[in-house]
Coordinates of C-alpha atoms in Angstrom, one line a residue:
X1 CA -18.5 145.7 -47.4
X2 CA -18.5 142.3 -45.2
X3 CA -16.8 139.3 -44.8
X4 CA -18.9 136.2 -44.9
X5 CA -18.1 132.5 -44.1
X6 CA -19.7 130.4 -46.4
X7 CA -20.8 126.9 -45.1
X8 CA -22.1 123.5 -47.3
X9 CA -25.5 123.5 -48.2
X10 CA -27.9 122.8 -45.7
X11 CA -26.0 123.7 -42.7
X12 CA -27.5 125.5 -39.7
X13 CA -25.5 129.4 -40.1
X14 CA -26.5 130.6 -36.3
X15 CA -24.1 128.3 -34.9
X16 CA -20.6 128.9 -35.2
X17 CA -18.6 126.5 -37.6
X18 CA -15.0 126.2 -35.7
X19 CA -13.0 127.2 -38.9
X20 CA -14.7 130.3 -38.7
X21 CA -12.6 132.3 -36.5
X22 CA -12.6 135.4 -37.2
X23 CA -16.6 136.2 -36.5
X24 CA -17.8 136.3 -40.2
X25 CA -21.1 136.3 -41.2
X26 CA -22.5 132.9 -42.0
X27 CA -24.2 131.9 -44.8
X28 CA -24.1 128.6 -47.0
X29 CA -23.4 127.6 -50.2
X30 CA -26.8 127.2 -51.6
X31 CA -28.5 129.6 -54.7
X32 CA -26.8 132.5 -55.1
X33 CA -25.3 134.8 -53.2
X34 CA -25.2 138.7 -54.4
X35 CA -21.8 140.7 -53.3
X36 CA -21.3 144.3 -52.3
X37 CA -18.0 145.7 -53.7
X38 CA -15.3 144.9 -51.6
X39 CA -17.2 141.6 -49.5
X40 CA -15.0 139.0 -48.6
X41 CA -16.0 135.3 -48.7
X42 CA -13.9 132.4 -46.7
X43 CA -15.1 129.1 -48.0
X44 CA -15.6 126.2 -45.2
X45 CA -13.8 122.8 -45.8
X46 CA -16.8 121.2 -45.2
X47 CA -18.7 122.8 -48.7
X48 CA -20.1 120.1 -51.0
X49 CA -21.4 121.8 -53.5
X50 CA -20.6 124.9 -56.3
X51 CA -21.1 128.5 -55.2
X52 CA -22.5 130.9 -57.4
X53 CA -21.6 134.9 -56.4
X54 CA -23.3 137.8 -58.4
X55 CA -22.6 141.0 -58.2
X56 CA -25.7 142.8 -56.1
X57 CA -26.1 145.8 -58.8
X58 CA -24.3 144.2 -62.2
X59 CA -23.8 147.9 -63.3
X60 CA -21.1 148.6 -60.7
X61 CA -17.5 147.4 -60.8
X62 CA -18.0 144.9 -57.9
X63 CA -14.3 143.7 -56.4
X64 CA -14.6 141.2 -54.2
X65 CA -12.7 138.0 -52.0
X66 CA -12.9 134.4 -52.2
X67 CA -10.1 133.0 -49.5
X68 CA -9.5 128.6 -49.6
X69 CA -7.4 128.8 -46.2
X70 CA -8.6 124.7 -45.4
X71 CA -7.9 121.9 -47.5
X72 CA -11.7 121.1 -48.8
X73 CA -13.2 117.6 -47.4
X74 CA -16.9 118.1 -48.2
X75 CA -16.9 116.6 -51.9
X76 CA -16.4 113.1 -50.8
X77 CA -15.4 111.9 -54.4
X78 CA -12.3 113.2 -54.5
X79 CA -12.4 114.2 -58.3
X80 CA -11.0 117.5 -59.8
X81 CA -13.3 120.1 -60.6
X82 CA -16.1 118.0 -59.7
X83 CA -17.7 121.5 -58.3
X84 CA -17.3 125.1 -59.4
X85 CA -17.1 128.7 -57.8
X86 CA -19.0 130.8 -60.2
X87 CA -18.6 134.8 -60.8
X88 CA -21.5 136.6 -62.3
X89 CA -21.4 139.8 -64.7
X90 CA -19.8 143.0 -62.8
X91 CA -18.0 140.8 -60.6
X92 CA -14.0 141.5 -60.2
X93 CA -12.8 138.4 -58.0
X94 CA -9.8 137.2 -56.4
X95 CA -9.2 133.7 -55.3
X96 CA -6.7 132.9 -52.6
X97 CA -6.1 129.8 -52.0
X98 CA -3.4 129.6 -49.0
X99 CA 0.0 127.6 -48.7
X100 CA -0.3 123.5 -49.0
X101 CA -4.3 123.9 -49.4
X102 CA -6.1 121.6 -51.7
X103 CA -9.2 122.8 -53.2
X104 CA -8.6 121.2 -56.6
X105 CA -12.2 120.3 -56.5
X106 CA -12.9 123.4 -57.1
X107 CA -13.0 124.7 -60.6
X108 CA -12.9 128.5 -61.0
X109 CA -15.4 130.0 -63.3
X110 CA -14.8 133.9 -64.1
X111 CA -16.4 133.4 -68.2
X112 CA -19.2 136.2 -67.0
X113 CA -17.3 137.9 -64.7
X114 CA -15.4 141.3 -64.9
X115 CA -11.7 139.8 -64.4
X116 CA -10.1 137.1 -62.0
X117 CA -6.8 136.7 -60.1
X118 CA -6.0 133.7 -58.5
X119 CA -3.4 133.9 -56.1
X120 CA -1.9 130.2 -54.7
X121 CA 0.5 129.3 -51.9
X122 CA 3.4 127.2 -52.3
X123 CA 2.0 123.6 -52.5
X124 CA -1.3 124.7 -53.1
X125 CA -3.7 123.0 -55.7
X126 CA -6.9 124.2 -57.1
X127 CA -9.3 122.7 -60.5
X128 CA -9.5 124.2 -63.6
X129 CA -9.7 128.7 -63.8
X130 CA -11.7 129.6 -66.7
X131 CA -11.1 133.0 -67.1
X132 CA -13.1 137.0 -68.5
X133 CA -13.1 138.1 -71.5
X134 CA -10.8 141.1 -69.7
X135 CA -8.0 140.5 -67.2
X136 CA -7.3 137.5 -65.8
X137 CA -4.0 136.8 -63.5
X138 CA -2.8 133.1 -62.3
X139 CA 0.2 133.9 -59.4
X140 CA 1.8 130.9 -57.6
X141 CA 4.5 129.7 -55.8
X142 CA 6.6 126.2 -55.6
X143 CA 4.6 123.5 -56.6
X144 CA 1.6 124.7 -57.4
X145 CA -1.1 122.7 -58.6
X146 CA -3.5 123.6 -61.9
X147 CA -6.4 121.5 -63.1
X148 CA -6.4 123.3 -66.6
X149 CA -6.5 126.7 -67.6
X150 CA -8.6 128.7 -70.3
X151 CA -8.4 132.0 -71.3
X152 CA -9.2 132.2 -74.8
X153 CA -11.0 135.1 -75.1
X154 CA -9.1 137.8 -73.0
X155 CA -8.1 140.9 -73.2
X156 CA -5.3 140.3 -71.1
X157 CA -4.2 136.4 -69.5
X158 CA -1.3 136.3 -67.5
X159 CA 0.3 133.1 -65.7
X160 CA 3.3 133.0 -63.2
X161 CA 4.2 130.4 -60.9
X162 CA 7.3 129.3 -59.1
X163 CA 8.9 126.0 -59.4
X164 CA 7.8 122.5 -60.2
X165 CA 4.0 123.6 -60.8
X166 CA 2.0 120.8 -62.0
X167 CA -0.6 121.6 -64.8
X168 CA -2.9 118.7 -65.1
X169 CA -5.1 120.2 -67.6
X170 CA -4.4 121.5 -70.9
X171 CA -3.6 125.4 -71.1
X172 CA -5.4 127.3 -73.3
X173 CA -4.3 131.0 -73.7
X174 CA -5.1 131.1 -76.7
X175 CA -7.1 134.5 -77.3
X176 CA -7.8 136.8 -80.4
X177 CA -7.9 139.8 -81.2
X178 CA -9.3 141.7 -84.4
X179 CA -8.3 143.1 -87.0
X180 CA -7.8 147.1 -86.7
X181 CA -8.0 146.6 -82.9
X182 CA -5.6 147.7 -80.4
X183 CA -4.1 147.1 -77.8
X184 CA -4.1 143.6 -78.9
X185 CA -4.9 141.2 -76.4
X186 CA -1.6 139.7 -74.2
X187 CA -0.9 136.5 -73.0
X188 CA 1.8 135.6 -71.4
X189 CA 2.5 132.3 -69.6
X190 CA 5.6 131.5 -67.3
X191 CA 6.9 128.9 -64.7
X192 CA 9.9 128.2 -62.8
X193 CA 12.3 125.4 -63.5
X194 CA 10.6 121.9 -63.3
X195 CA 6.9 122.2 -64.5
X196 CA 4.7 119.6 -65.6
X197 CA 2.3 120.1 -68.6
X198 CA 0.1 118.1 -70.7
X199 CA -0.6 120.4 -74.1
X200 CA -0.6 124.1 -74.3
X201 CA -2.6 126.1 -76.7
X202 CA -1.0 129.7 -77.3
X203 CA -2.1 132.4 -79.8
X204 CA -5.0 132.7 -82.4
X205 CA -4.9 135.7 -84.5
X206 CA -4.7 139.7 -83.7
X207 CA -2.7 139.0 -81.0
X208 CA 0.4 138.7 -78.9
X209 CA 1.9 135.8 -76.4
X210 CA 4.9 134.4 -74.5
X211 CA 5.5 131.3 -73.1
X212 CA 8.5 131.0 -71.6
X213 CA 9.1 127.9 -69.4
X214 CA 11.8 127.0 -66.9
X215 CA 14.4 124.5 -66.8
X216 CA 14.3 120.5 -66.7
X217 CA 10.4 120.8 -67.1
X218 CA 8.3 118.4 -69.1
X219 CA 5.5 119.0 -71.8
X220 CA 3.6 115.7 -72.4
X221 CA 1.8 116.7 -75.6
X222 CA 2.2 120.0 -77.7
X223 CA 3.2 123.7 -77.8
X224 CA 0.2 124.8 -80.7
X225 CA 0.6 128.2 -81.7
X226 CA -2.4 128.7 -84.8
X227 CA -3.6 132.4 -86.5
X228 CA -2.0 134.9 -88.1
X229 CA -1.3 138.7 -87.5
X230 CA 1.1 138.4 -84.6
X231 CA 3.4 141.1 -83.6
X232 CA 5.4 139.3 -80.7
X233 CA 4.7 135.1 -80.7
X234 CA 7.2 134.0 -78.0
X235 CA 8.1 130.4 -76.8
X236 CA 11.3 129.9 -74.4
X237 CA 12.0 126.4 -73.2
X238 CA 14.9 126.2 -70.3
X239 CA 17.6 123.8 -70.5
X240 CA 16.9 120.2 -69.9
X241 CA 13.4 120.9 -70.8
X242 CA 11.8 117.4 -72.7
X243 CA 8.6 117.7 -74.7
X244 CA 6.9 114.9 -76.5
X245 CA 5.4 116.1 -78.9
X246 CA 5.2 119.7 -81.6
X247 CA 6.3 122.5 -81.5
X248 CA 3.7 124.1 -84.3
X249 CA 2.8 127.8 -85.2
X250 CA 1.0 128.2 -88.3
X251 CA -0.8 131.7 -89.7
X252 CA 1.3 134.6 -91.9
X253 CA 2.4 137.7 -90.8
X254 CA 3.8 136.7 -87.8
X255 CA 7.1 138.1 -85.3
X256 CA 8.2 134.3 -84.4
X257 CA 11.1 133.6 -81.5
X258 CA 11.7 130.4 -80.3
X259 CA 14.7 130.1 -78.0
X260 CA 15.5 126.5 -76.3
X261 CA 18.2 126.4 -74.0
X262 CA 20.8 123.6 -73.9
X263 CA 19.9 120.0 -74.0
X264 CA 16.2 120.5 -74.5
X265 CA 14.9 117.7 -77.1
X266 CA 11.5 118.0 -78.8
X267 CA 9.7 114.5 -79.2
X268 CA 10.8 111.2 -79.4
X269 CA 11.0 107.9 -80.9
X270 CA 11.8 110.0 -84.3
X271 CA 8.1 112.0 -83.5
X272 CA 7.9 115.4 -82.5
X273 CA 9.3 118.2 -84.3
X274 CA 9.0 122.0 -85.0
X275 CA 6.8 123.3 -88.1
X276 CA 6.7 127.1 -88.7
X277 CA 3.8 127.8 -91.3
X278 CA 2.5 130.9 -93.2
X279 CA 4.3 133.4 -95.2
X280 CA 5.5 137.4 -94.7
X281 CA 6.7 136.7 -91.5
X282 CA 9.6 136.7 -89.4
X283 CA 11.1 133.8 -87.8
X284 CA 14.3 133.9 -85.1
X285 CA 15.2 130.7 -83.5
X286 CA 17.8 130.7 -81.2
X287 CA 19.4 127.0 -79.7
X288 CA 22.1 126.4 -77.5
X289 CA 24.2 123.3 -77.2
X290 CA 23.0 119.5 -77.5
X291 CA 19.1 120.4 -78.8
X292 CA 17.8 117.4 -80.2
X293 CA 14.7 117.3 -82.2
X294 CA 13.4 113.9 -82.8
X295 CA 11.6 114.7 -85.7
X296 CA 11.4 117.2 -89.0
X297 CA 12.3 121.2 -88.5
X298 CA 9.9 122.4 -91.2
X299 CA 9.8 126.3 -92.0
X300 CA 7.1 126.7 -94.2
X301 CA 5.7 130.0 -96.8
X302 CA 7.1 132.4 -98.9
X303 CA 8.7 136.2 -98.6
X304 CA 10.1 135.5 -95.1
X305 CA 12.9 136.4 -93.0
X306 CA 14.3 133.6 -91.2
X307 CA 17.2 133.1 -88.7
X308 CA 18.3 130.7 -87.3
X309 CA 21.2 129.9 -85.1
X310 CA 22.4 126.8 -82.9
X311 CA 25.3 126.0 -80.8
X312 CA 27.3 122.5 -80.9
X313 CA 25.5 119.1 -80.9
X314 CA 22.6 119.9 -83.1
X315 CA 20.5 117.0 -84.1
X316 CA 17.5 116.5 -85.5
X317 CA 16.5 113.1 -86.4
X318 CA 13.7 114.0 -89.8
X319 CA 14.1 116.1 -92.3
X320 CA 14.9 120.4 -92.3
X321 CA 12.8 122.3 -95.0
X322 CA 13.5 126.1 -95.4
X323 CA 10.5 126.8 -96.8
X324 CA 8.8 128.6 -100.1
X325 CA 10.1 131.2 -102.5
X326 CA 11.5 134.7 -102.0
X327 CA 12.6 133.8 -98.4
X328 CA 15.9 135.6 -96.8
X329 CA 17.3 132.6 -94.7
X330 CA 20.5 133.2 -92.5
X331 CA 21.6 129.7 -90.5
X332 CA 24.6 129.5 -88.4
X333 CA 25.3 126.0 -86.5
X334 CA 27.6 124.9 -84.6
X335 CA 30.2 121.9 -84.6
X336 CA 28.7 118.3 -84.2
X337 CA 25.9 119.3 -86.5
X338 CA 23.5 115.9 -87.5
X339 CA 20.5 115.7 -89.6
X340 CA 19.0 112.3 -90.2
X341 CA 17.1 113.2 -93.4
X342 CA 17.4 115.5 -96.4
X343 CA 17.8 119.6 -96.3
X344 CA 15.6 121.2 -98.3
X345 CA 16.2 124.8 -99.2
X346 CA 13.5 127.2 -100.7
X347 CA 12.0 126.9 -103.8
X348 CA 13.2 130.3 -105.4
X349 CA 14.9 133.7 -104.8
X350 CA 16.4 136.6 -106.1
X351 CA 19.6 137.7 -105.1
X352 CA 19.6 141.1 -106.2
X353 CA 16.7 141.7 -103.7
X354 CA 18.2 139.9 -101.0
X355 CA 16.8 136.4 -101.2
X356 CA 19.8 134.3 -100.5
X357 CA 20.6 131.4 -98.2
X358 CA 23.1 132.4 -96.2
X359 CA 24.2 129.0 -94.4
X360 CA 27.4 128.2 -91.8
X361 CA 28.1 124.7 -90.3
X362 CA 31.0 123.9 -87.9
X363 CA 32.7 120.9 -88.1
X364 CA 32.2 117.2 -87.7
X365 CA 28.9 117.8 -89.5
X366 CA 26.8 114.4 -90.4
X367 CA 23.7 115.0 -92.9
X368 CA 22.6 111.8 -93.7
X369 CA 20.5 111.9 -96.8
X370 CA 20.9 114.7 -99.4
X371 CA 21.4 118.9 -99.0
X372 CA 19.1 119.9 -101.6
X373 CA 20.0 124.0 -102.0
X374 CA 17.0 124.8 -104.2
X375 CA 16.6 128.3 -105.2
X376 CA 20.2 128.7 -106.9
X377 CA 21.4 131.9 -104.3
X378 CA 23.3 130.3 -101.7
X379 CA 26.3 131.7 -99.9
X380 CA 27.1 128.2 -97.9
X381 CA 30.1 127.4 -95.6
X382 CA 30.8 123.8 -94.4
X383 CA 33.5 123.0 -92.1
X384 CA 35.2 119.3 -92.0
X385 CA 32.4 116.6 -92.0
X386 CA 32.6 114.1 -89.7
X387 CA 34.6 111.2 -89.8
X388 CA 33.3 107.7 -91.6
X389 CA 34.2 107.2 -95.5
X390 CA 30.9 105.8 -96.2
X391 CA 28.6 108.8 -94.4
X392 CA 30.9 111.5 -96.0
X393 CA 31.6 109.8 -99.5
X394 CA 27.6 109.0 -99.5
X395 CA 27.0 112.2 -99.0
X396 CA 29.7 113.7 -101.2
X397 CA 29.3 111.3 -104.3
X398 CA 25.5 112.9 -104.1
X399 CA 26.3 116.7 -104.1
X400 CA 29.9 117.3 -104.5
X401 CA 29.5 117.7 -108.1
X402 CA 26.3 120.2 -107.9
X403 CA 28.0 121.9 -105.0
X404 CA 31.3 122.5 -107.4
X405 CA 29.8 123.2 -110.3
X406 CA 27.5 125.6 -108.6
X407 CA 30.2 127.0 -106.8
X408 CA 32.8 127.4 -109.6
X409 CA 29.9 129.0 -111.8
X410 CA 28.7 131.7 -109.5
X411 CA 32.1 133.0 -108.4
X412 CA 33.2 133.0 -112.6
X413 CA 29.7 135.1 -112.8
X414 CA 30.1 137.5 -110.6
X415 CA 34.3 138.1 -111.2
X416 CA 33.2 138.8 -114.7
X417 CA 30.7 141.6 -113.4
X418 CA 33.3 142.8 -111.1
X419 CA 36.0 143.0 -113.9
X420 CA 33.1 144.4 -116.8
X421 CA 32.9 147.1 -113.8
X422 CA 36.8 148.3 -113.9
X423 CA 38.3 146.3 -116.8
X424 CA 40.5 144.9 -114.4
X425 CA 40.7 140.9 -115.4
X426 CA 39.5 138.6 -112.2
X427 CA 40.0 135.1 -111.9
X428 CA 38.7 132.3 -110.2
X429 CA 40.4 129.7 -107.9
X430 CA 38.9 125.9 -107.4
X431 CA 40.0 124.8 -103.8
X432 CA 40.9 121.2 -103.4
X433 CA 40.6 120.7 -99.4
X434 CA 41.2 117.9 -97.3
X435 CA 39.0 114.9 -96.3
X436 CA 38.3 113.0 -93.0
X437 CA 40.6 110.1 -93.5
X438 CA 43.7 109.6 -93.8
X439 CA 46.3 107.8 -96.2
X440 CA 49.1 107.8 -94.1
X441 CA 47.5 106.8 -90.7
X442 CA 45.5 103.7 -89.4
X443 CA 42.0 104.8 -87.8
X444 CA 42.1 101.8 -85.4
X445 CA 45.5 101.9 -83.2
X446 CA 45.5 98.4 -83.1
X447 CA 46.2 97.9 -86.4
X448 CA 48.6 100.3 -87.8
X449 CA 48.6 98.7 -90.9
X450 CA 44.7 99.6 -91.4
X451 CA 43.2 101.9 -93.8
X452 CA 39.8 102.3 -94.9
X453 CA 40.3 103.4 -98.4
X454 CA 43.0 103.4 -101.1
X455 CA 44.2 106.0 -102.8
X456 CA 42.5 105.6 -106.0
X457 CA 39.2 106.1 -104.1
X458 CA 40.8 109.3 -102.9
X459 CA 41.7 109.8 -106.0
X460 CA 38.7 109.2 -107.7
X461 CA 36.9 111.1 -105.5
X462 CA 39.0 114.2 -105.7
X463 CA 38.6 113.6 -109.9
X464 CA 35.0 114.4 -109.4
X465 CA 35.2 117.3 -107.4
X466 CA 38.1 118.4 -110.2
X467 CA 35.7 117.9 -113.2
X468 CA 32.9 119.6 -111.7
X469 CA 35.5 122.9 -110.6
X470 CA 36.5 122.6 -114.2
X471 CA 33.5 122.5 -115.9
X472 CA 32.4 125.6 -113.3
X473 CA 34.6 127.6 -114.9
X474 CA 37.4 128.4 -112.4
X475 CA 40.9 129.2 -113.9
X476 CA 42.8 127.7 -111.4
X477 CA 42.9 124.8 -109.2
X478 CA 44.8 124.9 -105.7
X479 CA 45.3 121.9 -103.1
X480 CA 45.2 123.5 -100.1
X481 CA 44.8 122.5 -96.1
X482 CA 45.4 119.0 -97.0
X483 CA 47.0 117.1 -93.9
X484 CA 48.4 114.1 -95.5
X485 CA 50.8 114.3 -97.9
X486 CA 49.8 111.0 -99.4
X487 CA 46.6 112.8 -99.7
X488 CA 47.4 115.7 -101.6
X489 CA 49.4 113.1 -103.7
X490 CA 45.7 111.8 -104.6
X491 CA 44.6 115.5 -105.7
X492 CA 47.5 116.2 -107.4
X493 CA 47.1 112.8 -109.4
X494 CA 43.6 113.9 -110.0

């Protein structure tokens, strides 16, 4: 066990280079230099070239020390990871690179080696770490600079750093695993609050990852999260967090959360959005207040479990798909809900076992297009839409009669069961609730005299919604919650 000081190529080693001040043993950068378990090697900032360190006997577990404690001025073109330290079979490194040192010429190359840790300071940069196909470990501080990261074939890939690190290269955790093999490999990514990324590639299949990222950061490009056959496929996204483009997991059989904290949005310009592929898998999606998704929210396959909830100020811009057939959907949302496009729920289901869109939406909803509640086992609550004749009455004129009818059937369906059960008679009510305008009262307080419809629209409208209860099959009809009297004049016309 030494400690060396490792000079450019080329440079005369018997006299003593000023940054080496501790006495090491000097020897330069050129061919390859072969490591005794536990040598330690302090790179010169005058190096201009890649180092290449072997273990001395590749049979033995060979641990040893690369330390960056000077900002590197040798590789005069200033480009990132324009050189590379290399790690040879057997080797076990660990790569310190000290507080505000810049080596980010420096690529880190552990593919051969036994495992790598890279250890930064605050402020510190170095190029790209490519890591084993064993353990690999990425610790930083504040601002903390990354040239790219790859670790796609590990057994276990692990990245912490502190606040407002800087990924300049795409990270790529995404490892696999096989089938029938465990442990599974485990990646796990995390920053503090303002990091910058461009893409990041997370999960293939056979195996397990989180990436949770801090608050107020930015992801230029993608969250891609492919393969199947993944017991734990984490993604957390702090509040204030803005990515550009997709969130996108594909693959079956899959233990899916996605948590984003308030006000993060997903795209923009009406691109970027969230699609959840593959089938026999679990999805849980948890958003606080104000997320915005710029684009579709698209939860693909059949025989799934998904859950979804989101606070107040929902939006997202495209369309929402719930997916295939046989899926158990549960989706609570907030007030201030807003969907641009249409809602498409799945394709079949079967109540008896479960399969049944259980769906609950606050008030002052918006959904621009069409609610299209496919399979035919829905339990759905809306609260008061939001105000505007034209966005609610569009919206009702398209599905108030299916959503009546609908209604109005199932509940005369299953009081019959009920009452074939006990031979007690049951009967069924049709409620005739209240709308967001107002008969008796001017929207505009300039102009008291304003209204925006009459009441034969109101009453016309509330006719339709009457017919469809009727022809539902509901024994009864009952006004109820109405605010304006003039109003419920309109519903008791109709």
């Amino acid at each position: 066990m030494a400690t060396y000081y490792i000079l450019a190529s080329g440079s005369n080693t018997a006299i003593t280079d000023p940054g080496n001040t501790t006495g090491a043993i000097q020897i330069t950068a050129s061919g390859v230099i072969n490591a005794q378990p536990g040598d330690v090697f302090i790179v010169d900032n005058g190096v201009n070239s890649s180092i290449t360190i072997n273990a001395a006997n590749a049979a033995n577990d060979t641990p040893i020390t690369v330390q960056f404690n000077q900002t590197n001025t040798g590789i005069t073109s200033n480009t990132d990871n324009s050189a590379t330290v290399n790690f040879g079979t057997g080797v076990n490194a660990t790569v310190n690179v000290g507080a505000g040192v810049d080596v980010s010429e420096f690529a880190i190359n552990a593919a051969s080696a036994d495992g790598v840790t890279v250890n930064l300071g605050d402020n510190a940069e170095i190029g790209r770490v490519t890591g084993s196909q064993f353990n690999n470990s990425i610790t930083g501080g504040d601002s903390v600079q990354i040239n790219g990261v790859i670790m796609t074939s590990a057994e276990v890939g692990t990245i912490n750093v502190g606040n407002a690190a800087v990924f300049n290269g795409v990270v790529n955790i995404a490892s696999g695993g096989s089938a029938g093999v465990f442990p599974r490999p485990e990646m796990t990514l995390t920053t503090g609050t303002n990091a910058t990324f461009s893409t990041i590639e997370a999960g293939s299949s056979y195996v397990n990852f989180t990436v949770d990222i801090g608050a107020n950061s930015t992801i230029n490009g993608n969250i891609n999260m492919g393969g199947s056959f993944l017991d734990k496929a984490n993604v957390t996204l702090g509040a204030g967090t803005r990515m550009t483009g997709d969130i996108a997991m594909g693959g079956s059989t899959i233990n899916s959360f996605i948590t984003l904290g308030d006000g993060v949005v997903i795209g923009s310009d009406g691109n970027g959005g969230s699609f959840v592929g593959g089938s026999t898998s679990t999805y849980c999606h948890a958003f606080g207040n104000s997320v915005t998704i710029n684009g579709d929210y698209l939860m693909g396959g059949s025989n799934n479990n998904e859950m979804i909830k989101a606070g107040n100020g929902f939006t997202i811009a495209g369309n929402l798909a719930m997916g295939g057939a046989n899926n158990i959907t549960c989706i609570a949302i907030g007030n201030d809900f807003t969907l641009g496009g249409v809602w498409t729920g799945n394709s079949t289901g079967n109540a008896a076992l479960g399969q049944v869109e259980y769906i609950t939406i606050g008030d002052n909803w918006d959904i621009g297009v069409l609610m299209n509640l496919q399979a035919g086992q829905n339990d759905l609550t809306l609260g008061t839409p939001r105000p505007g004749v034209t966005a609610s009455l569009g919206f009702l004129n398209d599905l108030a009669w299916e959503i009546n009818y609908e209604s109005a059937r199932h509940c005369r369906t299953w009081a019959a069961r009920v009452a074939n059960r006990d031979g007690k008679p049951r009967f069924v009510a049709g409620a005739i609730g209240p709308l967001t305008v107002s008969l008796s009262s001017s929207p505009d307080a300039d102009a008291h005299g304003f209204r925006v419809v009459t009441i034969d629209q109101v009453k016309q409208a509330y006719a339709h919604e009457v017919r469809a209860l009727i022809a539902g099959g509901v024994d009864t009809l009952l006004v109820e919650t109405i605010f304006d009297t003039l109003n419920a004049k309109a519903a008791i016309f109709a």
